[in-house]
Amino acid sequence: MQKLDREDILKFSALIDAADKVTILVHTHPDGDALGSGLGMMRYLASLGKRSTLILPTTAPGTLSFLPVESDGPVIVANQDKTAAEKAVAEASLIICQDFNNITRSEGMEASFAAATAPKVLIDHHIGPDRASFDIVFSETEISSASELVYWVLKALPQTEQLPLGTLNALMTGMTTDTNNFRNSTFPSTLQMASECVAAGVDREAVVSNIYNKYRENRYRLMGYFLSEKLKTTPLGVAYAVLSKKELDRFGIKEGETESFVNMPLEIDEIRMSLFLKEQDGVFRVSIRSKKGTSASRCCNQYFNGGGHENAAGGKLPIGDRIPDAAAAEKYIVEATTAFFENE
Ligand SMILES: [Mn+2]
């Protein structure tokens, strides 16, 4: 990662000092990094005697319930209580956005964010941040996660003597989920952060166990079906699978329980890109992962209405006339990836 801009750090420090109401926003369908970085920030602000509100555009999955966000301050789920979420944004004296590059990723909060008069700070690790909408931008793509960037930013603030253990635990959790437990996006700074966290008392085995050893059996029954019946490959080295709502319901699957399915096909030697689609809320939510040398981000951007990181991206396909069902989505994936590799 690049060196943090000293002036931005001092500006952010002064904004925290001056703020009495901090509102933190993360992306819709929050994952471990969104929640971990949000909770880490809340706990840090609490250690300075500041109360903050965390806004989640949609609920956090049950698989992350070990991150006790609610006990650390008010948490508002915006699509359940839009009025409270808009009030928290309007009344904030400081707004901190984490783990997204554009407010559109905080679905439903765009208008109140644009209208808010408070200074706005972005701490993120995705490609192409919307710099114009923020007063301070900490953006770094050569880093594991938003949680890691929050770690380095908080550590650099003059008011930090020692980061609270609660913050370190939350940030370690977010970093571990975004790196798939150090399998990808792991930089020298990532290992340094991990080393410092463990030295400061973070129980890494507990963090790993909370993330990876607390799933329900349902996930593994679906995983068997996904691998044996649904996963397909193309001669171009693409693996893909589409799960309909009906199939997800048949296995009683809840949000978060298909986490990392998309990564598994990359374990096959010949596969250079993996796509996983699942039907949810009238769209197919798209996850794309790629090996080094293939751009998941570009493919997602060109064909799947999204983007993210070079080797990990997300988007969506609307269900409608063009793509009415899972079979049509599968056909589209083959056409889109074939066109993508022809133009690469
Ligand atoms: Mn992230």
XYZ file of C-alpha atoms and ligand atoms in Angstrom:
345
model
C 0.000 0.000 0.000
C 0.975 3.628 -0.479
C 1.863 5.886 2.411
C -1.216 7.557 3.901
C -1.461 11.272 3.170
C -0.417 13.061 6.370
C -2.620 16.065 5.667
C -5.702 13.862 5.171
C -4.939 12.061 8.429
C -4.733 15.366 10.306
C -7.918 16.623 8.641
C -9.753 13.409 9.573
C -8.392 13.644 13.103
C -9.770 17.177 13.476
C -13.158 16.109 12.073
C -13.396 13.312 14.657
C -12.462 15.726 17.445
C -15.140 18.165 16.353
C -17.892 15.596 15.746
C -20.485 14.683 18.341
C -22.633 12.491 16.096
C -20.865 10.131 13.755
C -22.774 8.056 11.209
C -21.061 5.137 9.522
C -22.345 3.700 6.237
C -21.362 0.396 4.634
C -22.535 -1.450 1.518
C -25.791 -3.274 0.907
C -25.814 -7.018 1.737
C -23.031 -6.365 4.255
C -20.282 -8.974 4.404
C -17.595 -9.658 6.999
C -15.472 -6.740 5.827
C -18.333 -4.238 5.821
C -19.475 -5.312 9.290
C -15.968 -5.789 10.697
C -14.765 -2.398 9.489
C -17.986 -0.724 10.678
C -17.838 -2.318 14.096
C -14.105 -1.617 14.377
C -14.749 2.065 13.718
C -17.678 2.210 16.187
C -15.566 0.660 18.933
C -12.711 3.042 18.210
C -14.983 6.079 18.399
C -16.500 4.718 21.621
C -12.996 4.517 23.114
C -12.716 8.273 22.471
C -16.063 8.819 24.181
C -17.939 9.347 20.889
C -21.190 7.669 20.071
C -21.731 6.534 16.524
C -24.550 5.000 14.516
C -23.960 2.236 11.996
C -26.252 2.088 8.992
C -26.629 -1.216 7.161
C -28.655 -0.815 3.924
C -29.923 -4.399 4.386
C -29.651 -6.839 7.304
C -26.434 -8.617 8.135
C -26.509 -12.377 7.501
C -26.980 -14.692 10.479
C -23.613 -16.259 9.675
C -22.040 -13.035 10.990
C -24.101 -12.874 14.169
C -20.928 -13.407 16.217
C -20.101 -9.773 15.379
C -22.290 -8.117 18.016
C -22.866 -4.831 16.240
C -26.057 -4.014 18.143
C -24.325 -4.066 21.539
C -21.826 -1.459 20.377
C -24.224 1.319 19.516
C -27.312 1.954 17.481
C -27.465 -0.059 14.272
C -30.107 0.900 11.732
C -31.143 -1.393 8.900
C -32.137 1.163 6.277
C -34.557 -0.961 4.266
C -36.444 -1.731 7.499
C -36.412 1.777 8.973
C -35.710 4.277 6.222
C -36.840 7.262 8.325
C -34.386 6.524 11.145
C -31.568 5.918 8.658
C -32.240 9.185 6.840
C -32.436 11.038 10.160
C -29.066 9.605 11.248
C -27.486 10.799 8.000
C -29.150 14.240 8.102
C -28.240 14.877 11.755
C -24.685 13.538 11.604
C -21.797 15.884 12.243
C -19.469 13.439 10.467
C -20.266 10.726 7.912
C -17.803 7.888 7.359
C -18.358 5.501 4.431
C -16.504 2.206 4.414
C -16.034 -0.756 2.071
C -17.652 0.793 -1.001
C -16.452 3.171 -3.700
C -19.745 4.874 -4.479
C -22.826 5.766 -2.418
C -24.986 3.827 -4.913
C -23.593 0.689 -3.180
C -25.409 1.861 -0.049
C -28.734 1.237 -1.808
C -31.513 3.624 -0.829
C -29.262 6.113 1.004
C -28.160 8.118 -2.074
C -30.580 11.041 -1.693
C -30.095 11.626 2.035
C -26.335 11.291 1.611
C -26.323 13.924 -1.152
C -28.452 16.264 0.969
C -26.377 15.855 4.142
C -24.278 18.830 5.182
C -21.770 16.963 7.376
C -18.212 16.358 6.170
C -17.909 13.029 4.368
C -15.000 10.629 4.605
C -14.456 7.522 2.473
C -12.261 4.597 3.563
C -12.267 1.962 0.828
C -10.331 -0.580 -1.212
C -12.373 -0.876 -4.447
C -11.311 0.372 -7.885
C -12.544 3.829 -8.942
C -13.746 5.706 -5.827
C -16.222 8.552 -6.350
C -13.800 11.190 -5.039
C -16.037 14.155 -5.909
C -18.672 13.186 -3.310
C -16.269 13.142 -0.351
C -14.195 15.659 1.608
C -11.494 13.122 2.443
C -10.816 9.905 0.539
C -8.623 7.118 1.849
C -8.589 4.767 -1.138
C -6.118 1.948 -1.610
C -6.468 -1.077 -3.882
C -3.126 -2.706 -3.017
C -4.545 -3.822 0.296
C -6.591 -6.750 1.581
C -9.747 -5.076 2.782
C -11.493 -1.994 4.088
C -10.854 -3.389 7.573
C -7.112 -3.298 6.946
C -7.270 0.256 5.608
C -9.322 1.337 8.648
C -6.629 -0.265 10.810
C -3.817 1.787 9.223
C -5.866 4.991 9.198
C -6.874 4.679 12.873
C -3.330 3.760 13.855
C -2.041 6.919 12.153
C -4.465 9.276 13.942
C -2.715 11.458 16.538
C -5.431 10.691 19.121
C -4.654 6.950 18.984
C -2.416 5.634 21.720
C -3.392 2.006 21.439
C -6.292 0.637 19.408
C -8.916 -1.028 21.618
C -8.892 -4.845 21.538
C -12.541 -4.805 20.400
C -11.533 -2.782 17.340
C -8.656 -5.133 16.583
C -10.910 -8.190 16.849
C -13.478 -6.681 14.480
C -10.877 -5.520 11.946
C -9.044 -8.866 12.067
C -12.378 -10.577 11.339
C -13.104 -8.321 8.347
C -9.603 -8.755 6.948
C -9.769 -12.538 7.392
C -13.062 -12.821 5.481
C -11.913 -10.608 2.570
C -8.657 -12.568 2.189
C -10.434 -15.923 2.602
C -8.142 -16.558 5.528
C -5.015 -15.297 3.703
C -5.644 -17.123 0.410
C -5.984 -13.970 -1.699
C -5.340 -10.193 -1.578
C -2.691 -10.682 1.099
C -0.001 -8.003 1.064
C 3.022 -7.397 3.303
C 0.950 -4.786 5.144
C -1.800 -7.399 5.682
C 0.552 -9.803 7.417
C 2.010 -6.940 9.406
C -1.463 -5.944 10.580
C -2.218 -9.577 11.490
C 1.054 -9.854 13.382
C 0.370 -6.666 15.329
C -3.203 -7.734 16.120
C -2.119 -11.135 17.433
C 0.679 -9.508 19.450
C -1.916 -7.129 20.949
C -4.098 -10.034 22.105
C -6.402 -10.982 19.216
C -7.226 -14.685 19.395
C -6.801 -15.684 15.739
C -8.083 -19.206 16.264
C -11.284 -17.814 17.746
C -11.663 -15.400 14.822
C -11.187 -18.236 12.310
C -13.521 -20.542 14.202
C -16.244 -17.892 14.364
C -16.058 -17.372 10.612
C -15.561 -20.905 9.314
C -16.773 -23.396 11.927
C -20.242 -22.123 12.795
C -22.269 -22.894 9.683
C -25.500 -24.902 9.556
C -25.693 -28.312 7.914
C -27.967 -26.869 5.188
C -25.005 -25.117 3.586
C -23.138 -28.398 3.087
C -26.169 -30.215 1.646
C -26.538 -27.393 -0.882
C -22.778 -27.429 -1.537
C -23.002 -31.097 -2.516
C -25.829 -30.322 -4.944
C -24.008 -27.258 -6.280
C -20.828 -29.243 -6.999
C -22.399 -32.403 -8.386
C -25.454 -31.082 -10.253
C -25.107 -27.366 -10.933
C -21.478 -26.531 -11.644
C -20.625 -26.357 -15.344
C -17.423 -25.551 -17.184
C -16.612 -24.224 -20.651
C -13.601 -24.977 -22.884
C -12.389 -21.407 -22.215
C -11.680 -22.213 -18.571
C -14.871 -20.716 -17.164
C -16.806 -22.409 -14.367
C -20.334 -21.262 -13.593
C -23.434 -22.156 -11.642
C -26.847 -20.543 -11.305
C -29.080 -21.309 -8.314
C -32.757 -20.368 -8.508
C -34.749 -19.147 -5.519
C -36.654 -22.438 -5.616
C -33.437 -24.415 -5.226
C -32.177 -22.169 -2.414
C -35.523 -22.552 -0.649
C -35.499 -26.329 -1.095
C -32.296 -26.452 0.983
C -33.561 -23.829 3.464
C -30.675 -21.510 2.635
C -30.350 -18.172 4.401
C -28.296 -15.095 3.490
C -24.560 -15.726 3.863
C -24.794 -19.488 3.595
C -23.463 -19.666 0.019
C -20.394 -17.640 1.022
C -17.241 -18.784 -0.851
C -19.087 -21.192 -3.203
C -17.766 -19.026 -6.049
C -14.164 -19.613 -4.977
C -14.280 -23.395 -5.050
C -14.091 -23.946 -8.862
C -10.843 -21.925 -8.964
C -9.250 -24.923 -7.225
C -9.564 -26.727 -10.595
C -6.311 -26.291 -12.536
C -7.854 -25.307 -15.885
C -10.382 -22.851 -14.489
C -9.378 -19.189 -14.766
C -12.712 -17.557 -13.945
C -15.652 -18.648 -11.825
C -19.167 -17.190 -11.847
C -21.838 -17.881 -9.258
C -25.355 -16.519 -9.672
C -28.229 -16.787 -7.246
C -31.757 -15.537 -7.583
C -32.704 -13.007 -4.934
C -35.184 -10.108 -4.806
C -36.088 -10.308 -8.497
C -32.518 -10.353 -9.809
C -29.668 -12.782 -10.213
C -26.921 -11.624 -7.874
C -23.610 -12.248 -9.606
C -20.250 -13.102 -8.003
C -17.150 -13.461 -10.158
C -13.682 -14.613 -9.108
C -10.638 -14.995 -11.321
C -7.059 -16.158 -11.162
C -4.206 -13.684 -11.740
C -4.083 -12.639 -15.417
C -7.881 -12.668 -15.887
C -9.917 -9.647 -14.876
C -13.089 -10.492 -12.960
C -13.624 -6.774 -12.556
C -13.606 -6.047 -16.308
C -15.881 -8.988 -17.140
C -18.313 -7.935 -14.426
C -18.222 -4.352 -15.574
C -18.831 -5.200 -19.236
C -21.473 -7.921 -18.901
C -22.887 -8.102 -15.379
C -23.650 -4.520 -14.255
C -21.069 -4.323 -11.532
C -17.395 -4.294 -10.659
C -15.170 -4.415 -7.610
C -11.652 -5.757 -7.500
C -9.396 -7.136 -10.239
C -9.939 -10.773 -9.155
C -13.195 -10.495 -7.181
C -16.234 -8.653 -8.442
C -19.989 -8.506 -7.971
C -22.926 -7.402 -10.058
C -26.464 -8.339 -11.020
C -28.601 -9.507 -13.916
C -32.202 -8.294 -13.893
C -34.784 -11.021 -14.382
C -37.051 -10.019 -17.279
C -37.762 -10.537 -20.945
C -34.138 -11.009 -21.886
C -33.221 -13.325 -19.020
C -36.434 -14.838 -17.617
C -34.959 -17.788 -15.708
C -31.882 -19.729 -14.602
C -31.558 -21.572 -17.930
C -31.462 -18.255 -19.810
C -28.912 -16.915 -17.304
C -26.663 -19.921 -17.949
C -26.905 -19.336 -21.688
C -26.073 -15.658 -21.181
C -23.009 -16.519 -19.057
C -21.591 -18.726 -21.813
C -22.180 -16.044 -24.474
C -20.863 -13.213 -22.310
C -17.689 -14.990 -21.190
C -16.984 -16.191 -24.737
C -17.280 -12.604 -26.004
C -15.187 -11.405 -23.069
C -12.274 -13.736 -23.799
C -12.469 -12.999 -27.555
C -11.875 -9.331 -26.797
C -9.262 -9.784 -24.092
Mn -14.202 -5.371 1.355
